Tab-separated table of C-alpha atoms and ligand atoms in Angstrom:
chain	number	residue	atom	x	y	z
A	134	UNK	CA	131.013	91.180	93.036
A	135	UNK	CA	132.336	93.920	95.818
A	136	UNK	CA	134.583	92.945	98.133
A	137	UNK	CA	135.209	95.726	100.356
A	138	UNK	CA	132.477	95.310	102.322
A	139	UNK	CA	129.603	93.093	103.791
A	140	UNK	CA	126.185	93.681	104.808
A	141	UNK	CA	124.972	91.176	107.613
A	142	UNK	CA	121.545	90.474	108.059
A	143	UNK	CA	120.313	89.014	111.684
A	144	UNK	CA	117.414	86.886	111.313
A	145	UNK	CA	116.731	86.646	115.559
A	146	UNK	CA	116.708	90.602	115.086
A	147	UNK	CA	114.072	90.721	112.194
A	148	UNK	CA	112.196	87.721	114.792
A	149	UNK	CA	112.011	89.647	117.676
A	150	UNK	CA	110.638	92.596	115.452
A	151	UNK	CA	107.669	90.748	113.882
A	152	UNK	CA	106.893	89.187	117.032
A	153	UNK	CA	106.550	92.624	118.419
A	154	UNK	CA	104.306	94.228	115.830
A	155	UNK	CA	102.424	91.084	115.751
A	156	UNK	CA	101.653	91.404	119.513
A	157	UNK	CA	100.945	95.102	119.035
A	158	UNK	CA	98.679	94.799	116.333
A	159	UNK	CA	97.010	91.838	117.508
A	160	UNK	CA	96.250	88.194	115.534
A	161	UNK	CA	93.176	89.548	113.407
A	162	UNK	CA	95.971	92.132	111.606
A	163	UNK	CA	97.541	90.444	109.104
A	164	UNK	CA	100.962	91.950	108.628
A	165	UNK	CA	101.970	92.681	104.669
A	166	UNK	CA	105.985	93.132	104.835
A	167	UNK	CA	107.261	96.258	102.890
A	168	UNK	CA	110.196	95.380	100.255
A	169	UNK	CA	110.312	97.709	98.084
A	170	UNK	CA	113.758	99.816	97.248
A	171	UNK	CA	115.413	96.577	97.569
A	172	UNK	CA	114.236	96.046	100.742
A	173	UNK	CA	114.948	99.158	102.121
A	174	UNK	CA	118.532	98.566	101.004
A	175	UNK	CA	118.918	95.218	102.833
A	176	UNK	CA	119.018	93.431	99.964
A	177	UNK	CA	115.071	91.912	98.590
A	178	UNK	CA	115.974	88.344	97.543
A	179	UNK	CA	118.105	87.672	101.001
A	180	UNK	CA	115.344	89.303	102.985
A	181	UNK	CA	112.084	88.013	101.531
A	182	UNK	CA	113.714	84.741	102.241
A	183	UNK	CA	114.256	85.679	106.140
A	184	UNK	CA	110.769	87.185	106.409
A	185	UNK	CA	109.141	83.861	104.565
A	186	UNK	CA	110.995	81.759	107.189
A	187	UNK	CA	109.206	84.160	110.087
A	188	UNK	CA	106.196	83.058	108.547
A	189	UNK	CA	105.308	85.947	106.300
A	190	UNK	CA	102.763	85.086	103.906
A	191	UNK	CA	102.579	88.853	102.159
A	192	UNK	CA	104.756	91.341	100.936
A	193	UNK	CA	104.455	94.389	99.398
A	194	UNK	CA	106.462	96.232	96.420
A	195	UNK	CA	106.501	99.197	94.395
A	196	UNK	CA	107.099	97.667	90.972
A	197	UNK	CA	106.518	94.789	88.814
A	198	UNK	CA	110.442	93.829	88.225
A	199	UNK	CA	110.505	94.167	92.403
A	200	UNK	CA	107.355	91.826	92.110
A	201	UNK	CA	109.329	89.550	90.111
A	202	UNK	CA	112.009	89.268	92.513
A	203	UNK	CA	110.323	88.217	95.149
A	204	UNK	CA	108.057	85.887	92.945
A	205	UNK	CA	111.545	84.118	92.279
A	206	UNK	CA	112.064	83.098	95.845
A	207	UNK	CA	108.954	83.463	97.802
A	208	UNK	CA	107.109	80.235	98.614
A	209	UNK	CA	104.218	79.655	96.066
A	210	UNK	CA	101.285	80.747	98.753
A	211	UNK	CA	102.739	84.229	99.363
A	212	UNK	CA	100.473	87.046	98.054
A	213	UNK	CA	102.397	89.774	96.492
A	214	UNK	CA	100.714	93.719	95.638
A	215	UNK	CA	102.282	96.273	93.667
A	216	UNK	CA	101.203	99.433	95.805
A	217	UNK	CA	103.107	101.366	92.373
A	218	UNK	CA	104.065	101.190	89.163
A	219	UNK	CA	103.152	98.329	86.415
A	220	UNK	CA	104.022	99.260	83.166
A	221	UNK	CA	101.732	97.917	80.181
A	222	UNK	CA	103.760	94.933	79.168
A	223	UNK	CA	103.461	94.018	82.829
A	224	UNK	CA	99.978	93.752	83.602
A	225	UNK	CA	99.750	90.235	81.975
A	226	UNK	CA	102.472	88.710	84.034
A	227	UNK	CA	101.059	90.248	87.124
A	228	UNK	CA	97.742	88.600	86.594
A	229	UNK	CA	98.584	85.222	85.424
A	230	UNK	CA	100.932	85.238	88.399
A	231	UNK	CA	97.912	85.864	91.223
A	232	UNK	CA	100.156	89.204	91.718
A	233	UNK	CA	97.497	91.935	92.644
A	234	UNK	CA	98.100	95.443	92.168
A	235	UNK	CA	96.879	99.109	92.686
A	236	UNK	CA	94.845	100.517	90.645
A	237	UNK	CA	94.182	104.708	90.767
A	238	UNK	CA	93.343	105.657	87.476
A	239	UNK	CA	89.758	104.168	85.370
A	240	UNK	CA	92.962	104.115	82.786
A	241	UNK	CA	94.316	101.277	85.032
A	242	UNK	CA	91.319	99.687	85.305
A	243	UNK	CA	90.037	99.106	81.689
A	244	UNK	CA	93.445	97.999	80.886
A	245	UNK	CA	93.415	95.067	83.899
A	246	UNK	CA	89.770	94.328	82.493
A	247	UNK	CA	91.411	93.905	79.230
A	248	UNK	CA	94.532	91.748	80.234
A	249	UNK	CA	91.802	89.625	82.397
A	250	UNK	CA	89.429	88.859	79.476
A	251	UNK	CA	92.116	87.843	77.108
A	252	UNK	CA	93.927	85.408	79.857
A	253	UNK	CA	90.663	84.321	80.722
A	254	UNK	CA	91.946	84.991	84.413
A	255	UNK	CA	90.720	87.544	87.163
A	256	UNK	CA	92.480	90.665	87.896
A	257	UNK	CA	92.924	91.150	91.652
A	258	UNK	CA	92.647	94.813	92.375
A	259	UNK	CA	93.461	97.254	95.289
A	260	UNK	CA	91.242	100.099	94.588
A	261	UNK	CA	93.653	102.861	96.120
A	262	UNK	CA	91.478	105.861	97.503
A	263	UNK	CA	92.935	109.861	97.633
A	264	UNK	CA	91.905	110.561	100.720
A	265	UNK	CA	94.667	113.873	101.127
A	266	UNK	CA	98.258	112.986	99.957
A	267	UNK	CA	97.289	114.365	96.234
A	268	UNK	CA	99.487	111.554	94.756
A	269	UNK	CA	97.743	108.481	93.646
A	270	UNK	CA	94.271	107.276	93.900
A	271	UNK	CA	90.870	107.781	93.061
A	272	UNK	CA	89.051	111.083	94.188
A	273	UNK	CA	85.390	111.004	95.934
A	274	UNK	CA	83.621	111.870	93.287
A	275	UNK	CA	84.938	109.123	90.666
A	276	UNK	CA	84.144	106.897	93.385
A	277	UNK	CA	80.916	105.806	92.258
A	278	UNK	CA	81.760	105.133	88.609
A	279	UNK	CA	84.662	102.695	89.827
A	280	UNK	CA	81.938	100.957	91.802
A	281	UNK	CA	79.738	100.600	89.117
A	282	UNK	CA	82.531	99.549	86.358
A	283	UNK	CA	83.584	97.029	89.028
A	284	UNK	CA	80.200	95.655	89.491
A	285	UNK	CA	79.691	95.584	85.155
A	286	UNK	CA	83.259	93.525	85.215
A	287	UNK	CA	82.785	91.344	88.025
A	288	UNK	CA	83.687	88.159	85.766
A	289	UNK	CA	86.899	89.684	85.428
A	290	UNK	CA	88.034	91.610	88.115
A	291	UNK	CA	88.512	90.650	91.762
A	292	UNK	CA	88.097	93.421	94.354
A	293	UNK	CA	90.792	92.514	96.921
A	294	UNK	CA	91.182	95.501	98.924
A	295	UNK	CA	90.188	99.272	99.610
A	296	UNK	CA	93.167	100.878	100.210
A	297	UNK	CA	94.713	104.933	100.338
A	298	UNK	CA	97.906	105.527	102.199
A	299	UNK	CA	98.384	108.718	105.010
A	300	UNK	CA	100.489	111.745	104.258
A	301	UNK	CA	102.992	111.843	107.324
A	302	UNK	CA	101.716	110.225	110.214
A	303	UNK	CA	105.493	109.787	111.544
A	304	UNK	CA	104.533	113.756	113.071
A	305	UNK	CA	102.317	115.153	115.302
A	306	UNK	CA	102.374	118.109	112.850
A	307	UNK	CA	100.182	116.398	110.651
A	308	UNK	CA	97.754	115.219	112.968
A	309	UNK	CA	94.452	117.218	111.440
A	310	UNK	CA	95.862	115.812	107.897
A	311	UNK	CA	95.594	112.614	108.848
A	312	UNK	CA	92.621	111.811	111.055
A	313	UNK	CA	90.817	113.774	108.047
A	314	UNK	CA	92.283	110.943	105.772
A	315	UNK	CA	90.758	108.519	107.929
A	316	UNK	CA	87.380	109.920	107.890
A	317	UNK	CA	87.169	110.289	103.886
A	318	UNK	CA	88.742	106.652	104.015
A	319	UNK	CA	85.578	105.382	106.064
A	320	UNK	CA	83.191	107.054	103.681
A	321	UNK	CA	84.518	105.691	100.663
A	322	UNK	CA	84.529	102.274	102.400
A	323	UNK	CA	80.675	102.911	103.537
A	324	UNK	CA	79.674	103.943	99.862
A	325	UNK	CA	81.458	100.880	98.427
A	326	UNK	CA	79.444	98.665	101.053
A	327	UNK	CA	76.201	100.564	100.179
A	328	UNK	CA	76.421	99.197	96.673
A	329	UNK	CA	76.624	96.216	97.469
A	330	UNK	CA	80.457	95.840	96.829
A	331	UNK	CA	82.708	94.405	99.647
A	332	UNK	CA	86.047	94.967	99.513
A	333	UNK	CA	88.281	91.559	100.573
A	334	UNK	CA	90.311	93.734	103.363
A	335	UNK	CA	90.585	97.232	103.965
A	336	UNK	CA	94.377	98.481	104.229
A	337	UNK	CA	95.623	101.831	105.025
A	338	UNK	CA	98.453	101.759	107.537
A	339	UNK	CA	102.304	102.013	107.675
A	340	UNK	CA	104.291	101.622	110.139
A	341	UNK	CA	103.420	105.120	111.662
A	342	UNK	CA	99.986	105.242	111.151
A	343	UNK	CA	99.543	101.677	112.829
A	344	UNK	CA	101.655	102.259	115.902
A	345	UNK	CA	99.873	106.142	116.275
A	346	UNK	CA	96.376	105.694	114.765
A	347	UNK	CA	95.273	102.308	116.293
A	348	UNK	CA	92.048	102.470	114.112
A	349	UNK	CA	94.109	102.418	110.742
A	350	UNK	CA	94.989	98.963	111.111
A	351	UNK	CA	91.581	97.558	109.660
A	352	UNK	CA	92.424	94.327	108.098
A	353	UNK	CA	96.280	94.449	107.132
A	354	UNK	CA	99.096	96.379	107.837
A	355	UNK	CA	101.819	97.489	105.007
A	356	UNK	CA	104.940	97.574	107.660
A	357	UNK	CA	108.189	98.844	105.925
A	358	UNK	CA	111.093	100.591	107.959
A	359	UNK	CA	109.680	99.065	111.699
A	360	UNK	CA	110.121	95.213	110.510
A	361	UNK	CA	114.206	96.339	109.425
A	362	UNK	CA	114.311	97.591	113.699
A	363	UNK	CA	114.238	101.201	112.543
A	364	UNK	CA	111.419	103.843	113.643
A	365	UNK	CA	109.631	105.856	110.727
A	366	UNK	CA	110.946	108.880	113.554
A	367	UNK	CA	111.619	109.783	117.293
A	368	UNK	CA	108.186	110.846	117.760
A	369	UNK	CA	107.043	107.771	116.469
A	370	UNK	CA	109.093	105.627	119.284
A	371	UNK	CA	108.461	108.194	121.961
A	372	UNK	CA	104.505	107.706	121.662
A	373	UNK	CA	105.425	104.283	122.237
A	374	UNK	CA	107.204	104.713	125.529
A	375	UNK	CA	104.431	107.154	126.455
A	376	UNK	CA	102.258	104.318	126.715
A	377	UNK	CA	104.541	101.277	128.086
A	378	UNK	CA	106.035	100.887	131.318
A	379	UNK	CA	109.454	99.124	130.232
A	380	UNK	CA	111.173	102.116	128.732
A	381	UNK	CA	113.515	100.304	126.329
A	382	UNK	CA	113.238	99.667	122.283
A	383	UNK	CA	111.522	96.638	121.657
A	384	UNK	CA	113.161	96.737	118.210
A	385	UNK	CA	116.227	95.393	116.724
A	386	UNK	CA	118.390	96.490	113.969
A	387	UNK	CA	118.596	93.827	111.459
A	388	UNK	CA	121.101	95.116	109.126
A	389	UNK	CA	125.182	95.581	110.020
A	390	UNK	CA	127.130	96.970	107.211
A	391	UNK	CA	131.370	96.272	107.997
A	392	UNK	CA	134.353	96.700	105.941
A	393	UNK	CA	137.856	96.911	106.571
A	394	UNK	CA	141.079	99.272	107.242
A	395	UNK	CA	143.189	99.476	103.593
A	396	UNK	CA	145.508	101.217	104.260
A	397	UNK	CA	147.337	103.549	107.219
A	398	UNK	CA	149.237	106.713	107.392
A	399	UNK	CA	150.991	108.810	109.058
A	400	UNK	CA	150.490	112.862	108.693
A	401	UNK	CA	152.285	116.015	109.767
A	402	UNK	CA	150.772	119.137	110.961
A	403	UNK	CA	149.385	121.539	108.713
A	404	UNK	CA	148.931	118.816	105.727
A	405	UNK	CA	145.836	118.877	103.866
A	406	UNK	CA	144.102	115.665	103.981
A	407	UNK	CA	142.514	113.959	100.579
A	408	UNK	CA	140.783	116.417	97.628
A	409	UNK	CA	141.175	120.160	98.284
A	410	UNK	CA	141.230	121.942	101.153
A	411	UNK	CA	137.954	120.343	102.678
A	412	UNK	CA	141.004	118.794	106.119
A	413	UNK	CA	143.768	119.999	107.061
A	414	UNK	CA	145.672	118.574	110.003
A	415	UNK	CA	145.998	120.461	113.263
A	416	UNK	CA	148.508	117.822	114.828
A	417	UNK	CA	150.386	115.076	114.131
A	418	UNK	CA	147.500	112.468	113.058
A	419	UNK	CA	147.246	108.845	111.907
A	420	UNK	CA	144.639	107.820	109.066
A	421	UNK	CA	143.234	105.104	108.033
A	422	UNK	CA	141.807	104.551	104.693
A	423	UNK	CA	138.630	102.304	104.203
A	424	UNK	CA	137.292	101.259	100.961
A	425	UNK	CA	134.000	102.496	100.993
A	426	UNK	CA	132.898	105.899	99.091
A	427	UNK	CA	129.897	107.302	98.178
A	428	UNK	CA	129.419	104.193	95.002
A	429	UNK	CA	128.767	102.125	97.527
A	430	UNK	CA	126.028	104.611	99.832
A	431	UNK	CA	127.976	106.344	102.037
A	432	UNK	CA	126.649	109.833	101.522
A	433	UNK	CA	129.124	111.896	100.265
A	434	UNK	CA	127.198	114.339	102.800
A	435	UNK	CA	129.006	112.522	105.692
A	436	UNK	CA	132.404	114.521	104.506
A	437	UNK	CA	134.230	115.615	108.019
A	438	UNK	CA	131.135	114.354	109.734
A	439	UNK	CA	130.270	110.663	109.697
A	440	UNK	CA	131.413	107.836	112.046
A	441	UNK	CA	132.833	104.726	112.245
A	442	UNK	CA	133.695	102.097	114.567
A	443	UNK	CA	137.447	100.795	114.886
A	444	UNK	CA	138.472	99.039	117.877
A	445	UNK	CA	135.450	100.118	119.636
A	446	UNK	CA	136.456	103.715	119.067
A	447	UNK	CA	133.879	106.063	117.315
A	448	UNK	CA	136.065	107.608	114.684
A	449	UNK	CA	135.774	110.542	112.403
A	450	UNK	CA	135.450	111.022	108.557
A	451	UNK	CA	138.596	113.443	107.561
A	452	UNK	CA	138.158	115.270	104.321
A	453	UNK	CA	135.153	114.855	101.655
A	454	UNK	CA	134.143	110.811	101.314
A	455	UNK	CA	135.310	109.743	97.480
A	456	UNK	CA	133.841	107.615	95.295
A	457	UNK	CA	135.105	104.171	96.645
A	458	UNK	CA	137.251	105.723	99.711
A	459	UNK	CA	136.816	107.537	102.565
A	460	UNK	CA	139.606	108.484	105.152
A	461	UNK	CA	139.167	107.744	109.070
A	462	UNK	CA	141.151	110.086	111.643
A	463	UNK	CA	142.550	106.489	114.052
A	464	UNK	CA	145.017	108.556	115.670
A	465	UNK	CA	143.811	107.123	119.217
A	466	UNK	CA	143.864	104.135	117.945
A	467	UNK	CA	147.849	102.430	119.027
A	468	UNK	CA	147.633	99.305	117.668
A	469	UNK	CA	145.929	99.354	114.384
A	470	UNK	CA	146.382	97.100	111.222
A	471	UNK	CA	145.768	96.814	108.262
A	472	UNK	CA	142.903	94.646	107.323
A	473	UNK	CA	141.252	95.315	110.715
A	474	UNK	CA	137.142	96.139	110.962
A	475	UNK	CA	135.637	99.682	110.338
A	476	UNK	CA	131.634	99.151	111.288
A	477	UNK	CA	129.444	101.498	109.644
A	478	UNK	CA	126.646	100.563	110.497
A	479	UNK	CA	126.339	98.209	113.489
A	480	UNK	CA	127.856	97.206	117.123
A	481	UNK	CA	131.392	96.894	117.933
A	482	UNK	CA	132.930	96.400	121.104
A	483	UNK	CA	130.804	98.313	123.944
A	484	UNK	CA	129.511	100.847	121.030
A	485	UNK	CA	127.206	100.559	118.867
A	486	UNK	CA	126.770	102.787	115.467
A	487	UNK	CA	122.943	103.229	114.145
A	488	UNK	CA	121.719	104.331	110.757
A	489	UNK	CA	120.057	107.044	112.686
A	490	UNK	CA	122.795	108.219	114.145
A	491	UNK	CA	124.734	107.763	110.976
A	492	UNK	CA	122.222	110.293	109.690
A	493	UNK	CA	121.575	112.883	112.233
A	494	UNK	CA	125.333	114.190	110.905
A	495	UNK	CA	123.489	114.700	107.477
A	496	UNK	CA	119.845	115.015	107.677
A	497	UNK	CA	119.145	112.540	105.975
A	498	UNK	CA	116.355	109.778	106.984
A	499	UNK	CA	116.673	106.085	107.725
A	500	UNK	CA	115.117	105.179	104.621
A	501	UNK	CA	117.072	107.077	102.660
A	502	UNK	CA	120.653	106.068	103.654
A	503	UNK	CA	119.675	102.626	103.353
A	504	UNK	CA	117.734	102.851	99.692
A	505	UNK	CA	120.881	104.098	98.506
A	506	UNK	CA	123.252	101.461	99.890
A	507	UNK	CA	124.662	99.380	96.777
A	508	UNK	CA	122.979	96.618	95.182
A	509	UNK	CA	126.856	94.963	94.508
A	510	UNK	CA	127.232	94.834	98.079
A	511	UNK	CA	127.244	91.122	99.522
A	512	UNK	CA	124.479	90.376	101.785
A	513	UNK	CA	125.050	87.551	104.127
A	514	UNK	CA	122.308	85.920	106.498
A	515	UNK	CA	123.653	85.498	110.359
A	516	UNK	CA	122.036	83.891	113.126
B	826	PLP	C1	106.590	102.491	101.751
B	826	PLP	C2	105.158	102.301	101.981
B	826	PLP	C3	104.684	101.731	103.166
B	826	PLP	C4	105.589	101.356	104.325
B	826	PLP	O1	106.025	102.506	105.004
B	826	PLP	P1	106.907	102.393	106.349
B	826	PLP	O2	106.905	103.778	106.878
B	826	PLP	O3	108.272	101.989	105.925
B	826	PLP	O4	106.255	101.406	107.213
B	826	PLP	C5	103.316	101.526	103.271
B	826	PLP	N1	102.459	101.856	102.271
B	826	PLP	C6	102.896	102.420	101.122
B	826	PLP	C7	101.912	102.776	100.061
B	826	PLP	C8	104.248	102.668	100.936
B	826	PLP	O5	104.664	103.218	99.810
């Protein structure tokens, strides 16, 4: 197990977020909590656990081994969907374990109508709809086949949603895109209802698309990077305070990532700090050393750029960030020791240091910095 760091996770934080969505969106939403990529990085098991205790009943993943991790310690009412990837040998644990799944492909289909008939057991389906992302999902005009195969394998397969999922409404940009989506969306839904063939819920949104698009919420919600406290973007939380009076973030980062100071040095003028020539000193400088590199997610991108808290002091990555080190500049720092703690990601003092900020220095998103944070890391529950 790693050592040289710990990710906190605050269950009042991930609270006060649900509580907001769920006011937002309104009782007759049902909210479907986003896990996949480990849970954006905050550690699945450890946060499935938190969510289940804020009384969610259904969480989404991408895969079946992410489905199988949250089988292990969700309580046995929790619905689970694989919006992704199930591999052959899967498809028989996913349906004998009342885990539903995507399907986009007829390919998909026959093979769930197979896996049903020889368990004896429905399939329960998502029939995922390309409405304008050209990734996954059926187009219009295979539409009406799926709804007849459906109909000829009713015994075995159980229609539990209509589904598609929007390509980029985090930005205005893609505003035509989007509300197109929603109209070939509604169509497919009509033609489905036409036949006689009533999808269980209808589910489009993400956390974008159900704070922008009020009308994409339907029946459930698939709410990723807004239930972790984070914002899919700025435009995303600025159409919020467009509409609100109180002009403040109703969310609350749930995830605090802290390690401690190694090791501290003193260094001349004109020295050359760590690999290369990436730092050299101007002044006389103090450095700390923390033992956190880019093995452990901290984007080797953050070289001379990132941040970290010490003492309450923003300091500044020296040199290009290692594999399991990084150097801090702590030269303003008078009284620093060894063993003392370097926030990454979190508040300290009067200051507080967000992924976001963390990743304006790199251009990279939210979601990405914390996907990539390691699996080794220990993840402990706090208040
Ligand atoms: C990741 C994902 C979501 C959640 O997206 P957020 O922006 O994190 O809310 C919803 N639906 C699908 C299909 C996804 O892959």
């Amino acid at each position: 197990m790693h050592t040289n760091s710990t990710i906190e996770l605050s269950l009042s934080a991930l609270k006060k977020n649900l509580s907001f969505l769920k006011r937002t969106f309104g009782r007759e939403v049902r909210i479907s909590s986003v896990v996949k990529g480990n849970a954006y990085g905050h550690g699945i098991r450890e946060f499935v656990r938190m969510a289940s205790r804020c009384g969610i009943d259904h969480f989404s993943v991408f895969d079946s081994n992410e489905a199988r991790k949250v089988r292990e310690v969700a309580g046995k009412n929790t619905e689970i969907m694989i919006m992704g990837f199930v591999e052959n040998e899967s498809l028989a644990w996913a349906v004998a374990n009342d885990v539903s799944f995507f399907v986009f492909e007829k390919d998909r289909l026959q093979k769930a109508v197979r896996v049903a008939k020889k368990l004896g057991k429905k399939a329960c389906i998502h029939v995922e709809v390309e409405t304008g992302m050209n990734r996954t999902g059926f187009d219009l005009r295979e539409i009406p086949g799926v709804i007849r195969y459906i109909q000829k394998e009713k015994d075995h397969l159980q229609l539990k949603g209509l589904c598609t999922h929007y390509a980029g409404a985090e930005s205005v940009a893609n505003y035509y895109r989007v509300t197109e989506q929603i109209k070939v969306f509604k169509k497919v839904h009509s033609l489905f209802i036409k036949e006689g063939l009533r999808p269980e819920i209808r589910h489009t949104a993400c956390s974008a698309a159900a704070m922008v698009y009020p009308e994409t919420r339907m029946d459930m919600v698939r709410i990723g990077i807004m239930q972790y406290g984070l914002w899919p973007s700025p435009e995303t939380f600025v159409s919020l305070l467009n509409r609100r009076k109180a002009k403040t973030d109703p969310l609350r980062r749930v995830i605090a990532w802290k390690s401690k100071v190694m090791s501290i040095k003193k260094i001349r003028a004109g020295d050359f700090i760590g690999y290369g020539t990436h730092f050299m000193a101007k002044q006389k400088m103090k450095i700390a050393v923390v033992p956190i590199g880019y093995s452990h997610g901290y984007s080797r991108s953050l070289s001379n750029q990132g941040r970290v808290l010490i003492h309450g002091h923003r300091c500044v990555v020296v040199g290009s960030v290692g594999m399991n080190m990084m150097i801090v500049d702590v030269s303003v720092i008078t009284d620093l020791k060894k063993g003392d703690e370097v926030v990454m990601i979190g508040a300290q003092e009067q200051d507080d240091m967000t992924v976001a900020s963390f990743s304006d220095y790199s251009d990279q998103l939210n979601y990405e910095l914390l996907a990539r944070l390691s699996r080794d890391i220990p993840r402990k529950i706090v208040d």
